[in-house]
Structures are given as structure tokens and as C-alpha cells.
Coordinates of C-alpha atoms and ligand atoms in Angstrom, one line a residue:
M1 CA 19.8 33.8 19.4
E2 CA 20.6 35.1 22.8
E3 CA 19.5 32.6 25.6
S4 CA 17.3 35.3 27.3
I5 CA 15.3 35.6 24.3
M6 CA 14.0 32.1 24.5
T7 CA 12.3 31.7 27.8
K8 CA 11.5 28.2 29.2
A9 CA 7.8 29.4 29.1
Q10 CA 7.9 30.3 25.4
D11 CA 9.7 26.9 24.9
M12 CA 6.5 25.1 26.3
L13 CA 4.1 27.1 24.3
N14 CA 6.0 26.5 21.1
N15 CA 6.7 22.9 21.6
P16 CA 3.7 20.8 19.9
F17 CA 4.8 17.8 21.8
V18 CA 4.1 19.3 25.2
N19 CA 2.2 22.3 24.7
K20 CA -1.6 22.4 26.1
G21 CA -2.4 26.0 25.4
T22 CA -5.2 27.2 27.4
A23 CA -5.4 23.7 29.1
F24 CA -2.3 24.5 31.3
T25 CA -3.7 24.3 34.8
M26 CA -3.0 27.2 37.1
E27 CA -0.5 24.9 39.0
E28 CA 1.3 24.2 35.8
R29 CA 1.2 27.7 34.8
R30 CA 2.9 28.8 37.8
E31 CA 5.3 26.0 37.9
L32 CA 6.6 26.5 34.3
G33 CA 6.7 30.3 34.3
L34 CA 3.5 30.7 32.2
V35 CA 1.7 33.0 34.6
G36 CA 0.2 35.9 32.8
M37 CA 1.1 34.3 29.2
L38 CA -2.4 32.9 28.6
P39 CA -6.0 34.1 29.2
A40 CA -7.4 33.4 32.6
Q41 CA -9.8 30.4 31.8
V42 CA -8.4 27.0 32.1
Q43 CA -10.1 24.9 29.3
T44 CA -10.6 21.2 29.1
I45 CA -9.5 19.4 26.1
E46 CA -12.9 18.7 25.0
E47 CA -13.7 22.5 25.1
Q48 CA -10.4 23.1 23.2
A49 CA -11.6 20.8 20.6
T50 CA -15.1 21.7 20.4
Q51 CA -14.0 25.4 19.7
N52 CA -11.2 24.2 17.1
Y53 CA -13.8 22.1 15.3
A54 CA -16.3 25.0 15.0
Q55 CA -13.3 26.9 13.4
Y56 CA -12.5 24.0 11.1
L57 CA -16.0 24.0 9.9
S58 CA -15.9 27.6 8.8
K59 CA -13.0 27.0 6.4
E60 CA -14.5 26.5 2.7
S61 CA -12.0 24.7 0.8
G62 CA -10.1 21.5 1.3
L63 CA -6.7 23.3 1.3
E64 CA -8.1 25.9 3.8
K65 CA -9.3 23.1 6.1
R66 CA -5.9 21.4 5.8
H67 CA -4.0 24.6 6.6
F68 CA -6.1 25.3 9.6
L69 CA -5.4 21.6 10.9
M70 CA -1.7 21.9 10.1
E71 CA -1.4 24.9 12.3
L72 CA -3.2 23.2 15.1
F73 CA -0.7 20.2 14.6
N74 CA 2.2 22.3 14.7
E75 CA 0.9 24.0 18.0
N76 CA -0.4 21.2 19.9
R77 CA -0.1 17.5 18.8
T78 CA -2.2 16.3 21.8
L79 CA -5.1 18.4 20.8
F80 CA -4.8 17.7 17.1
F81 CA -5.0 14.1 17.5
Y82 CA -7.6 14.2 20.1
L83 CA -9.9 16.3 17.6
M84 CA -8.7 13.9 14.7
G85 CA -9.8 10.9 16.9
Q86 CA -13.4 12.2 16.9
H87 CA -13.4 12.9 13.1
V88 CA -11.3 10.3 11.4
A89 CA -13.3 9.7 8.4
E90 CA -13.7 13.5 7.9
F91 CA -10.2 14.5 8.3
M92 CA -8.5 11.7 6.5
P93 CA -9.1 13.1 2.9
V94 CA -8.1 16.6 4.3
V95 CA -4.6 15.8 6.2
Y96 CA -4.0 12.8 3.7
D97 CA -5.2 12.2 0.2
P98 CA -6.7 13.7 -1.9
V99 CA -6.1 17.3 -0.3
V100 CA -2.6 16.6 0.3
A101 CA -1.9 16.4 -3.4
D102 CA -3.1 19.9 -3.7
S103 CA -0.9 21.0 -0.9
I104 CA 2.1 19.4 -2.4
E105 CA 1.4 20.9 -5.7
Q106 CA 1.2 24.4 -4.0
Y107 CA 3.8 23.8 -1.4
N108 CA 5.9 26.7 -2.3
E109 CA 3.0 29.3 -2.3
I110 CA 1.5 28.1 0.9
Y111 CA 4.7 27.2 2.9
V112 CA 4.1 27.5 6.7
N113 CA 6.7 25.3 8.5
P114 CA 8.5 22.4 8.1
Q115 CA 6.5 20.6 11.0
N116 CA 9.5 18.7 12.6
A117 CA 10.5 17.1 9.3
A118 CA 14.1 16.3 8.4
F119 CA 15.4 17.7 4.9
L120 CA 18.2 15.9 3.4
S121 CA 20.0 17.3 0.5
I122 CA 21.7 15.0 -1.9
D123 CA 24.6 17.8 -2.2
H124 CA 25.5 17.4 1.4
P125 CA 26.1 13.8 2.4
E126 CA 28.2 14.8 5.1
D127 CA 25.1 16.5 6.8
I128 CA 22.9 13.6 6.8
E129 CA 23.7 12.6 10.4
A130 CA 23.4 16.2 11.8
T131 CA 20.2 16.8 10.0
L132 CA 18.4 13.6 11.4
K133 CA 19.7 14.4 14.9
N134 CA 18.6 18.0 14.7
A135 CA 15.2 17.1 13.6
A136 CA 14.8 14.3 16.2
A137 CA 16.0 16.6 18.8
G138 CA 16.7 14.1 21.3
R139 CA 13.3 12.3 20.7
D140 CA 13.0 8.5 20.6
I141 CA 12.4 7.9 17.1
R142 CA 10.8 4.4 16.3
L143 CA 9.4 5.2 12.9
V144 CA 10.6 7.2 9.9
V145 CA 8.4 7.8 6.8
V146 CA 10.8 8.8 4.0
T147 CA 10.2 9.9 0.4
D148 CA 12.3 11.3 -2.6
A149 CA 9.1 12.4 -3.9
E150 CA 10.0 11.0 -7.5
G151 CA 6.5 9.4 -7.8
I152 CA 4.2 11.2 -5.5
L153 CA 0.8 9.4 -5.8
G154 CA 0.3 9.4 -9.7
M155 CA 1.5 12.8 -10.0
G156 CA 5.1 12.3 -10.7
D157 CA 8.1 14.3 -9.5
W158 CA 7.4 16.9 -7.1
G159 CA 10.9 17.5 -5.5
V160 CA 11.1 18.8 -2.0
N161 CA 7.2 19.5 -1.8
G162 CA 6.8 15.8 -1.5
V163 CA 7.7 16.1 2.2
D164 CA 3.9 16.6 2.9
I165 CA 3.1 13.0 1.8
A166 CA 5.6 11.8 4.7
I167 CA 3.8 14.0 7.1
G168 CA 0.4 13.1 5.9
K169 CA 1.2 9.3 6.3
L170 CA 2.5 9.8 9.7
M171 CA -0.6 11.8 10.7
V172 CA -2.8 8.6 9.6
Y173 CA -0.1 6.3 11.7
T174 CA -1.1 8.2 15.0
A175 CA -4.8 8.6 14.3
A176 CA -5.3 5.0 13.2
A177 CA -3.0 3.2 15.3
G178 CA -2.0 5.2 18.1
I179 CA 2.0 5.5 17.5
D180 CA 3.2 8.3 19.9
P181 CA 3.6 11.3 17.7
S182 CA 6.9 12.4 19.3
Q183 CA 8.4 9.1 18.3
V184 CA 8.1 9.6 14.5
L185 CA 10.1 11.6 11.8
P186 CA 9.0 12.6 8.3
V187 CA 12.1 12.7 5.9
S188 CA 12.6 14.2 2.6
I189 CA 15.5 13.1 0.5
D190 CA 16.0 16.0 -1.9
A191 CA 17.7 14.5 -4.9
G192 CA 16.9 17.4 -7.1
T193 CA 13.8 17.4 -9.5
N194 CA 13.0 16.8 -13.2
N195 CA 9.8 18.8 -12.8
E196 CA 10.2 21.7 -15.2
T197 CA 7.3 23.7 -13.4
L198 CA 9.0 23.6 -10.2
M199 CA 12.5 24.3 -11.8
N200 CA 11.2 27.5 -13.2
D201 CA 9.3 28.6 -10.2
P202 CA 11.4 31.4 -8.2
L203 CA 9.4 30.2 -5.2
Y204 CA 10.6 26.7 -5.2
L205 CA 12.3 25.5 -2.1
G206 CA 14.2 22.6 -3.1
N207 CA 17.3 21.8 -4.8
K208 CA 17.4 23.4 -8.2
H209 CA 19.1 20.9 -10.4
A210 CA 18.0 17.6 -12.3
R211 CA 17.7 14.4 -10.1
V212 CA 20.9 12.9 -9.2
T213 CA 20.9 9.2 -10.1
G214 CA 23.0 6.3 -10.2
D215 CA 25.8 5.4 -7.8
K216 CA 25.6 8.9 -6.3
Y217 CA 21.9 8.5 -5.6
Y218 CA 22.3 5.1 -4.0
D219 CA 25.2 6.0 -2.1
F220 CA 23.2 8.8 -0.6
V221 CA 20.3 6.6 0.4
D222 CA 22.7 4.2 2.0
G223 CA 24.2 6.9 4.0
F224 CA 20.9 7.7 5.2
V225 CA 20.1 4.2 6.1
Q226 CA 23.3 3.5 7.8
S227 CA 22.7 6.9 9.9
T228 CA 19.2 5.8 10.9
K229 CA 20.5 2.5 11.9
S230 CA 23.1 3.9 14.4
L231 CA 20.9 6.8 15.6
F232 CA 17.6 4.9 15.8
P233 CA 18.3 1.2 16.5
E234 CA 14.5 0.5 17.3
L235 CA 13.4 2.1 13.9
L236 CA 10.9 1.0 11.5
L237 CA 11.8 2.5 8.1
H238 CA 8.7 3.1 5.7
W239 CA 9.6 4.1 2.2
E240 CA 7.0 6.2 0.2
D241 CA 6.6 7.5 -3.4
F242 CA 10.0 6.4 -4.9
G243 CA 10.3 6.5 -8.5
R244 CA 9.5 3.1 -10.5
S245 CA 13.2 2.6 -11.0
N246 CA 14.4 2.9 -7.6
A247 CA 11.4 1.7 -5.1
A248 CA 11.8 -2.0 -5.7
N249 CA 15.7 -1.9 -5.7
I250 CA 15.7 -0.1 -2.5
L251 CA 13.6 -2.4 -0.8
E252 CA 15.2 -5.5 -2.1
K253 CA 18.5 -4.1 -1.0
Y254 CA 17.6 -3.5 2.7
Q255 CA 14.5 -5.9 3.3
N256 CA 16.6 -8.5 4.8
D257 CA 18.9 -6.3 6.8
I258 CA 16.8 -3.8 8.7
T259 CA 13.0 -3.6 9.8
T260 CA 11.6 -1.8 6.6
F261 CA 8.8 -1.9 4.1
N262 CA 7.9 -0.1 1.1
D263 CA 4.3 1.3 1.2
D264 CA 3.4 1.4 -2.4
I265 CA 4.7 -1.9 -3.1
Q266 CA 3.6 -3.9 -0.1
G267 CA 1.1 -1.6 1.9
T268 CA -0.9 -1.4 -1.4
G269 CA -0.4 -5.3 -2.1
I270 CA -1.9 -6.2 1.2
V271 CA -4.9 -3.7 1.0
V272 CA -5.8 -5.0 -2.4
L273 CA -5.4 -8.6 -1.6
A274 CA -7.6 -7.8 1.8
G275 CA -10.2 -6.2 -0.7
I276 CA -10.1 -9.2 -3.0
L277 CA -10.6 -11.5 -0.1
G278 CA -13.5 -9.4 0.9
A279 CA -15.0 -9.6 -2.4
L280 CA -14.6 -13.3 -2.4
S281 CA -16.2 -13.7 0.8
I282 CA -19.2 -11.8 -0.6
T283 CA -19.1 -14.1 -3.9
K284 CA -18.0 -17.4 -2.1
G285 CA -15.2 -17.8 -4.8
S286 CA -11.7 -19.0 -4.3
I287 CA -8.5 -16.9 -4.9
A288 CA -7.0 -19.8 -6.9
D289 CA -9.8 -19.4 -9.7
Q290 CA -9.1 -15.7 -10.3
T291 CA -7.8 -14.2 -13.4
I292 CA -6.1 -10.8 -12.7
V293 CA -5.3 -7.9 -15.0
T294 CA -3.3 -5.0 -13.6
Y295 CA -3.5 -2.1 -15.6
G296 CA -0.4 0.0 -15.1
A297 CA 2.5 -2.3 -13.9
G298 CA 4.6 0.0 -12.0
T299 CA 5.6 0.2 -8.5
A300 CA 2.1 -0.6 -7.1
G301 CA 0.7 -2.8 -10.0
V302 CA 3.7 -5.2 -9.6
G303 CA 3.4 -5.1 -5.8
I304 CA -0.2 -6.1 -6.1
A305 CA 0.5 -9.0 -8.4
N306 CA 3.3 -10.2 -6.1
Q307 CA 1.0 -10.0 -3.1
I308 CA -1.9 -12.0 -4.8
M309 CA 0.4 -14.6 -6.3
D310 CA 1.7 -15.2 -2.7
E311 CA -1.8 -15.9 -1.6
M312 CA -2.6 -18.3 -4.7
K313 CA 0.7 -20.1 -3.7
R314 CA -0.4 -20.2 -0.1
A315 CA -3.8 -21.8 -1.5
G316 CA -1.9 -24.5 -2.9
V317 CA -1.6 -23.2 -6.4
S318 CA 2.0 -24.1 -7.9
E319 CA 4.0 -20.9 -8.8
E320 CA 3.9 -21.9 -12.4
D321 CA 0.3 -22.0 -12.7
A322 CA -0.3 -19.0 -10.5
R323 CA 1.9 -16.8 -12.9
K324 CA -0.3 -18.0 -15.8
R325 CA -3.2 -16.1 -14.1
F326 CA -1.7 -12.7 -14.2
F327 CA -1.9 -10.3 -17.2
L328 CA 0.0 -7.2 -16.6
V329 CA -0.9 -4.3 -19.0
D330 CA 1.5 -1.2 -19.2
K331 CA 2.1 1.6 -21.8
Q332 CA 3.2 -1.2 -24.2
G333 CA 0.2 -3.2 -23.8
L334 CA 0.0 -6.8 -22.6
L335 CA 3.6 -7.6 -21.4
F336 CA 5.3 -10.5 -23.5
D337 CA 8.6 -11.8 -22.8
D338 CA 10.0 -10.0 -25.8
T339 CA 8.4 -6.5 -24.8
E340 CA 10.9 -3.9 -24.5
D341 CA 11.8 -2.0 -21.6
L342 CA 10.5 -4.4 -19.0
T343 CA 11.3 -3.7 -15.5
P344 CA 12.7 -6.4 -13.3
G345 CA 9.5 -6.9 -11.5
Q346 CA 7.4 -7.0 -14.9
K347 CA 9.7 -9.6 -16.3
E348 CA 8.4 -12.1 -13.7
F349 CA 4.8 -11.9 -15.1
T350 CA 5.0 -11.9 -18.7
H351 CA 3.5 -14.0 -21.2
K352 CA 4.5 -15.7 -24.5
R353 CA 3.0 -14.5 -27.8
S354 CA 2.3 -18.1 -28.9
E355 CA -0.3 -18.4 -26.1
F356 CA -2.7 -15.9 -28.3
A357 CA -3.9 -16.1 -31.8
N358 CA -4.0 -12.4 -31.9
A359 CA -0.9 -11.3 -29.7
D360 CA -0.1 -8.4 -31.7
E361 CA -3.4 -6.9 -31.2
L362 CA -3.1 -6.8 -27.6
T363 CA -1.8 -3.3 -27.1
T364 CA -4.9 -1.9 -25.2
L365 CA -6.8 -2.6 -22.3
E366 CA -9.8 -3.3 -24.3
A367 CA -8.3 -6.0 -26.4
V368 CA -6.7 -7.7 -23.2
V369 CA -9.9 -7.9 -21.4
T370 CA -11.7 -9.5 -24.4
A371 CA -8.8 -12.0 -24.8
V372 CA -8.1 -13.0 -21.2
Q373 CA -11.7 -12.4 -19.7
P374 CA -10.4 -11.3 -16.2
T375 CA -12.4 -12.0 -13.0
V376 CA -10.3 -9.0 -11.2
M377 CA -9.1 -5.7 -12.9
I378 CA -7.0 -3.3 -10.9
G379 CA -6.1 0.1 -12.0
T380 CA -2.5 1.6 -11.1
S381 CA -2.0 3.4 -14.3
T382 CA -2.3 7.1 -13.3
Q383 CA -4.6 7.2 -16.5
P384 CA -7.9 8.7 -15.7
G385 CA -11.2 7.3 -17.0
T386 CA -9.5 4.3 -18.8
F387 CA -12.0 1.9 -17.2
T388 CA -14.6 2.6 -19.8
K389 CA -17.9 1.7 -20.0
E390 CA -17.3 -0.6 -23.1
I391 CA -14.3 -2.3 -21.0
V392 CA -16.2 -2.8 -18.0
Q393 CA -19.5 -4.2 -19.5
D394 CA -17.2 -6.5 -21.8
M395 CA -15.6 -8.0 -18.4
A396 CA -19.0 -8.2 -16.7
S397 CA -20.3 -10.3 -19.8
Y398 CA -17.8 -12.9 -18.7
V399 CA -18.0 -13.0 -15.0
E400 CA -21.1 -12.6 -12.8
R401 CA -19.3 -10.3 -10.2
P402 CA -16.5 -8.5 -11.7
I403 CA -13.9 -7.3 -9.1
I404 CA -12.8 -4.0 -10.1
F405 CA -10.5 -1.5 -8.1
P406 CA -9.7 1.8 -9.7
L407 CA -6.8 2.8 -7.6
S408 CA -5.0 5.7 -9.1
N409 CA -4.7 8.7 -6.9
P410 CA -5.5 11.5 -6.5
T411 CA -9.3 11.7 -7.4
K412 CA -8.6 13.3 -10.8
L413 CA -6.5 10.3 -12.0
A414 CA -8.8 7.4 -11.0
E415 CA -9.6 4.9 -13.7
A416 CA -13.1 5.0 -13.0
K417 CA -15.8 6.4 -10.7
A418 CA -17.5 4.1 -8.3
E419 CA -20.9 5.1 -9.3
D420 CA -20.2 4.6 -13.0
L421 CA -19.0 1.0 -12.2
I422 CA -22.1 0.2 -10.3
E423 CA -24.4 1.6 -13.0
W424 CA -22.7 0.2 -16.0
T425 CA -22.7 -3.4 -14.4
D426 CA -26.2 -3.0 -13.1
G427 CA -24.9 -3.3 -9.6
K428 CA -22.8 -6.5 -10.0
A429 CA -19.4 -5.0 -9.9
L430 CA -17.4 -5.3 -6.4
V431 CA -15.8 -2.1 -6.3
A432 CA -13.2 -0.4 -4.1
T433 CA -11.5 3.0 -4.8
G434 CA -8.0 4.7 -4.0
I435 CA -9.8 7.7 -2.6
P436 CA -12.8 7.8 -0.3
A437 CA -16.0 7.4 -2.2
D438 CA -19.7 8.0 -1.2
N439 CA -22.1 5.4 -1.1
V440 CA -23.7 4.9 -4.4
E441 CA -27.7 4.5 -4.5
Y442 CA -28.9 2.4 -7.3
K443 CA -32.2 0.8 -8.0
G444 CA -33.2 1.0 -4.4
V445 CA -29.9 -0.5 -3.0
T446 CA -27.0 1.2 -1.2
Y447 CA -23.7 0.2 -2.2
Q448 CA -20.8 1.0 0.0
I449 CA -17.6 1.5 -1.4
G450 CA -14.6 0.3 0.2
Q451 CA -11.3 2.4 0.1
A452 CA -8.4 0.2 -1.1
N453 CA -5.9 2.7 0.0
N454 CA -2.7 1.4 1.9
A455 CA -3.8 3.8 4.7
L456 CA -6.2 0.9 5.9
M457 CA -3.2 -1.3 6.2
Y458 CA 0.0 0.5 7.0
P459 CA -0.9 2.0 10.2
G460 CA -1.7 -1.4 11.9
L461 CA 1.1 -3.1 10.0
G462 CA 3.6 -0.7 11.2
F463 CA 2.4 -0.4 14.9
G464 CA 2.4 -4.3 15.2
I465 CA 5.8 -4.5 13.8
I466 CA 7.1 -1.8 16.3
A467 CA 5.1 -2.7 19.3
S468 CA 6.6 -6.4 18.8
T469 CA 10.1 -5.2 18.2
S470 CA 10.4 -7.0 15.1
S471 CA 13.6 -7.2 13.4
R472 CA 12.3 -7.8 9.9
V473 CA 9.0 -7.4 7.6
N474 CA 8.7 -10.6 5.8
G475 CA 6.1 -12.4 3.5
E476 CA 4.3 -14.2 6.4
I477 CA 3.8 -11.1 8.5
L478 CA 2.2 -9.4 5.3
S479 CA 0.0 -12.2 4.5
Q480 CA -1.3 -12.4 8.0
A481 CA -2.1 -8.6 7.9
S482 CA -4.0 -9.0 4.7
H483 CA -6.2 -11.7 6.2
A484 CA -6.6 -9.6 9.4
L485 CA -9.6 -7.6 7.8
G486 CA -11.6 -10.6 7.1
G487 CA -14.7 -11.2 9.2
I488 CA -15.0 -7.4 9.8
V489 CA -17.5 -6.6 7.1
D490 CA -20.8 -8.2 7.2
T491 CA -20.6 -9.7 3.6
T492 CA -24.1 -11.0 3.6
A493 CA -25.6 -7.5 3.7
V494 CA -26.9 -6.2 0.2
G495 CA -24.5 -3.8 -1.1
A496 CA -21.6 -4.7 1.4
A497 CA -18.3 -3.0 0.8
V498 CA -15.3 -5.4 0.1
L499 CA -13.3 -3.5 2.8
P500 CA -14.4 -2.2 6.4
P501 CA -15.1 1.6 6.5
V502 CA -12.5 4.2 7.4
T503 CA -15.0 5.3 10.4
H504 CA -13.8 2.0 12.0
L505 CA -10.0 2.6 11.1
A506 CA -8.8 2.7 14.6
E507 CA -10.7 -0.4 15.7
F508 CA -9.3 -2.6 12.6
S509 CA -5.8 -0.9 12.9
Q510 CA -5.6 -2.3 16.3
T511 CA -6.8 -5.8 15.0
I512 CA -4.2 -5.8 12.4
A513 CA -1.4 -4.6 14.9
E514 CA -2.1 -7.5 17.1
V515 CA -2.3 -10.0 14.3
V516 CA 1.0 -8.6 12.8
A517 CA 2.8 -8.8 16.4
Q518 CA 1.5 -12.3 17.1
S519 CA 3.0 -13.2 13.5
V520 CA 6.3 -11.8 14.6
V521 CA 6.4 -13.6 17.9
D522 CA 5.4 -16.8 16.2
Q523 CA 8.3 -16.6 13.9
K524 CA 10.7 -15.4 16.6
L525 CA 11.5 -12.2 15.0
N526 CA 10.9 -10.1 18.0
K527 CA 14.2 -8.4 19.5
E528 CA 12.9 -8.2 23.0
A529 CA 10.9 -10.7 25.0
I530 CA 7.2 -10.7 24.7
T531 CA 4.9 -12.9 26.8
D532 CA 1.6 -11.3 26.0
V533 CA 1.2 -9.8 22.5
K534 CA -2.1 -8.0 23.1
K535 CA -0.6 -6.5 26.1
A536 CA 2.6 -5.4 24.1
V537 CA 0.3 -3.7 21.6
A538 CA -1.8 -2.0 24.1
D539 CA 1.2 -0.8 26.3
M540 CA 2.7 0.9 23.1
K541 CA -0.6 2.7 22.3
W542 CA -0.6 6.5 22.7
T543 CA -3.8 8.2 23.5
P544 CA -4.2 11.9 23.2
K545 CA -4.7 13.2 26.7
Y546 CA -3.2 15.7 28.9
Ligands
NAD601 N1 -4.8 3.2 -3.6 C1 -3.8 2.9 -3.1 O1 -3.3 2.5 -1.9 C2 -2.4 3.2 -4.0 C3 -1.2 2.8 -3.7 C4 0.0 3.0 -4.5 C5 -0.3 3.5 -5.8 N2 -1.6 3.9 -6.0 C6 -1.7 4.8 -7.3 O2 -1.3 4.1 -8.3 C7 -0.9 4.9 -9.4 C8 0.5 4.2 -9.8 O3 1.4 4.3 -8.7 P1 3.0 3.7 -8.7 O4 3.7 4.1 -7.5 O5 2.8 2.3 -9.1 O6 3.5 4.6 -10.0 P2 4.4 3.9 -11.1 O7 4.9 5.1 -11.9 O8 5.5 3.0 -10.4 O9 3.6 3.0 -12.0 C9 2.6 3.6 -13.0 C10 2.7 2.7 -14.1 O10 1.7 3.0 -15.1 C11 2.2 2.8 -16.3 N3 1.3 3.7 -17.3 C12 1.3 5.0 -17.5 N4 0.6 5.3 -18.6 C13 0.1 4.1 -18.9 C14 -0.9 3.9 -20.0 N5 -1.4 4.7 -20.6 N6 -1.4 2.6 -20.1 C15 -0.8 1.6 -19.2 N7 0.1 1.9 -18.3 C16 0.5 3.2 -18.3 C17 3.5 3.3 -16.3 O11 4.4 3.0 -17.3 C18 4.0 2.6 -14.9 O12 4.5 1.4 -15.1 C19 -0.8 6.3 -8.7 O13 -1.7 6.9 -9.2 C20 -0.9 6.0 -7.3 O14 -1.5 7.1 -6.6 C21 -2.7 3.8 -5.3
LMR602 O1 -1.1 8.1 -0.7 C1 -2.1 7.3 -1.0 O2 -3.1 7.9 -1.1 C2 -1.8 5.9 -1.3 C3 -0.7 5.6 -2.2 O3 0.4 5.5 -1.3 C4 -0.4 6.4 -3.3 O4 0.8 6.6 -3.6 O5 -1.3 6.6 -4.0
MN603 MN1 2.3 6.1 -2.0

């Protein structure tokens, strides 16, 4: 393009990190060469927000609402986050889960703009560095959310379309914790796709070949990690929605080398633990006494089991005894040491057939619940409706307040609905769901349903890590983050939720960030000197204003 075509003024209006639109003052308009390029009135950000919110409300469907918000995001980040700050609980399900799932499924049809994302192609490892540089465009990147989209939520492989989850996660980071939106970068690793629907779609925008696996895949991932290390030395690298066979491998390979975490393994682990701790503060129970069934022992299910086990060990239970309290159920049924096709993560939690009189019958969730009488049942199976009335009522016959978290996302994949769980257990179940759930009115009591979604934790976790310049994300930090939510919910109220409401996301993300940063400093993991942790967190916080 000729230099003259892109004027400085157009640059300003088209750059979402600096654009103010109708809020550019007359002085700024004169200075920047914007005279006559905007209507006469100079608006305040509040006026812009009011106008945009009214327009938002006129949109009917979730996807239309999301589209509208994405356009605003593309045009003016400050205004977008100002507006989102006013409506966090309302916008979360639109920019993030569950509507983000629809946008991923329809990415080709409704494609608008890459929203400053970096698209890496497995076919061009030589372009990794240039791609990251181009996308960063000189910005000081502190946070990358990267996905290869092999396991998007519970919907499987969505190829390049999955970039929307990286974008959505980052939007939540800023809205919740206040990371500067100019310091983040969403990254798509396009390793191909095994999704037949996408492969046969003439509109599909990603690489049209099967997923590349093995050394070529891991070498590419390594090339990406090494490039981010040299380009962005202050980076926190967040992995999202990788497939079951890669997620844990990648985390294990890099977690002791760079500042990194996997959200599906660790973000989910700490939000579920926080939810269980919330439930136990209602029942006055102890973590050491729980018996846990995880239904769906994949990336999230095993991550959750490890986080709960870590907590049991911190409570003084020996590792050997703690392991006995976990019962992982996957497609094969209860996982035994002789079960075929176990993943490395599953192998840590198997049982011996000799422990049961009817081991060979333990191939269904129903049979396992009867056999082990769990106090906690977690769903990360991607199998909708599998927490049936029979299973739930059976569980409730062994334990006074069953803790039941159906976590598979999006909405259509949840193992159960909150209202059913409350009704089937006559109000006894302590419930949290993966997507937002309305209050449940039952026999004159209002039950608030916590959202056990990693979005409650990762923004505070990540922000605390970045603000404290931590060189690592370790078990101690994760444990502290889980405990940070304790005391926020009034657990004495009848029908209290096990986790704080998303309406308070910004407040408790701040609390989590401070607790995380303190842990970093206590462990001397900070790369830069920090004398006042609260101040370090406060100084890093970005607020949307002109
Ligand atoms: N709420 C949250 O914060 C949160 C976080 C992470 C994942 N999740 C949800 O959890 C689900 C799983 O995610 P993941 O990343 O662990 O995926 P994954 O593919 O790694 O794991 C899913 C597991 O479920 C198993 N499974 C499939 N069908 C089954 C069946 N009929 N019976 C028993 N097990 C079965 C699979 O074999 C696999 O091990 C997804 O729906 C995802 O959205 C929720
Ligand atoms: O994206 C979400 O809503 C949570 C989680 O990371 C998931 O994969 O389901
Ligand atoms: Mn995820």
C-alpha cells in the first residue's frame, strides 16, 4: 500500500489500542490531523458507553450480541473494557463461554477480523518469529494465551476456529483482573484438523490437512516456546484447550523452565478445589474425609484430582492414603491398574480389582457410585445428562450434603442442570456448574449456584504472576490461589453458593492476584525486587479511561 493512503489520522482511528472515536477532544483532533474526520460533538466515555449498551441490548441472539461487542473491541479497546466493566456478569457468557462456543463453530461463516491474534502454521516453522513480531507490532507482550484447538471446551477439534477461545480468555483477563489489553497476544497454532466437517467446508480458513503429530508437532511447539522466550522475556504463557494426549506433556516439559501454566489442568484444578473448600465451609467438613469420583478422567479430570490430592497432603494425609480416596471413571469405567489405554495421568489414580468384590461390574458411573459412596462427584466427561436422577439420589442416600459439580462445557454438554440436582436431592446438594446458572428457587429457598469455571481463577492467578515478575508457576502458588477465595462467600446464609458470584469477579480477582504475588515473593521467585506486594499489583492494574 502506498504510504500516502494510510494517513496518521486513519492510523489513530483504526488502532483499537489508542482510538477514542468521538471522544477525541478538539485539541487532540487538531494535533492528530483528525479535524473534520469525526462529527462535531465530543462525547465522554460514559456517553459512548450508554449509547453502545443501548445498541447491544437491541441485539437478539447471543451471537449477534457477541458480534457487536467484537466490533467494538476491534475499534476501541478502552471503550469496550469500560462497558464490560459495567456489565461483567452480563457480558461474560457472551464474549466467553458459552456463546464463544457458537462463534467457534461458525467461525468461517461469520469471520470478521483476526483481532490482533497471531496465526502460526505448522507448515511454516520458519515463520514463527516473524508472525509473533508482526502480531505484537512492537507492543510489550506480557501474556500469551495459546491454543491448538484440539480440545475446544468439550467440543473436540476445531482447528483454526479455536483462536476465539484465546481471544475470549484474554478479554476476561482484562475485564476481571485489569491486565493492559495492549500487553496481551492471542495465538493460534494451526496444526491441521481432524474435524471432517471443517475439512469438507469450502469456507474453512485453516490448514486443510490432518493434524500433524509426533516430533514434527513437538518441535513446532518448541520453536514457538523458544521464540516467545526471546521476543517477550517478561512473558506468562497460558496453554488452553490442547488435546488430551498433548496438554500434560507440554506442561511437564516447560513448567520448570519458563513462567507457564495450563488452564484446563491447573486453572480448573484450583477453581474446583476452591469450590470444594467453599462447600466444606458450609458443611464444616474436612478435605481429608472426602471420597472423590471424577467422571471423565481427561485433562481437566486428572488436573482436578491432582489439585485435590495436593490439598489432602497439605492437610496431613499421606500420599498413599490420599490416592485411595480418588475414583476416576472414564470410558472404560472405573480405572484399574490393568485397564487398557490409560494415560500417564490416569495411571497415578488407579485401583486394584482385588479391592472390590464386584470389580468387573464397575464399568458404569452408576455402579461406581454405589460401590464407593462418594462425597464429591465432578463431571468433566463431555457427556450430557449423565448425572442422572438415579445416580444423584443414590449418592445422596450415603452422604448428607453431596458435593456435585457438573463441569462439562458448553451448556449442551453439562452432566446435569443445577435445578435438577437441587430438586432431586431436596435441596441438599452443594452444586457448582461450568457455565453460569440462574438461582434455583426450591421450597421457598433461593439456592445460588456457583460457577466453577477456571475464569474465576486464572485472571487473578495470571495477573499476580505477572505483577510479581514470577519466574515460575508452582504448586505452592496454585494452592494459595485456591484458598484466596475462602471467606468471600457468607456460608452461613441458607442456599449460599460454594463460590463467589461473577458480579464480584473484579474484586476477588484482585484478592487472588495479591495472594499469588505474596506467595511469589515469599518463595523468592520474583525476578525484580518487590518491597510492597499490594502496590506492585495496584501499579500493574490497567483501568479503561481516556
Ligand atoms: N468448568 C471449567 O472450568 C472446565 C475446565 C476445563 C474443562 N472443562 C470441561 O470438561 C470437559 C472435559 O475437558 P477436558 O479438557 O478434560 O477434555 P479431555 O478430552 O481431556 O477429557 C475428557 C475425558 O472424558 C472421557 N469420556 C468421554 N466419554 C466418556 C464417557 N462416556 N464416560 C466417561 N468418560 C468419558 C474421555 O475419554 C476423556 O478422558 C469439557 O466439556 C470441558 O469444557 C470445564
Ligand atoms: O472455557 C471454559 O469455559 C472453561 C474451560 O477452560 C473449558 O475448556 O471448558
Ligand atoms: Mn479450556
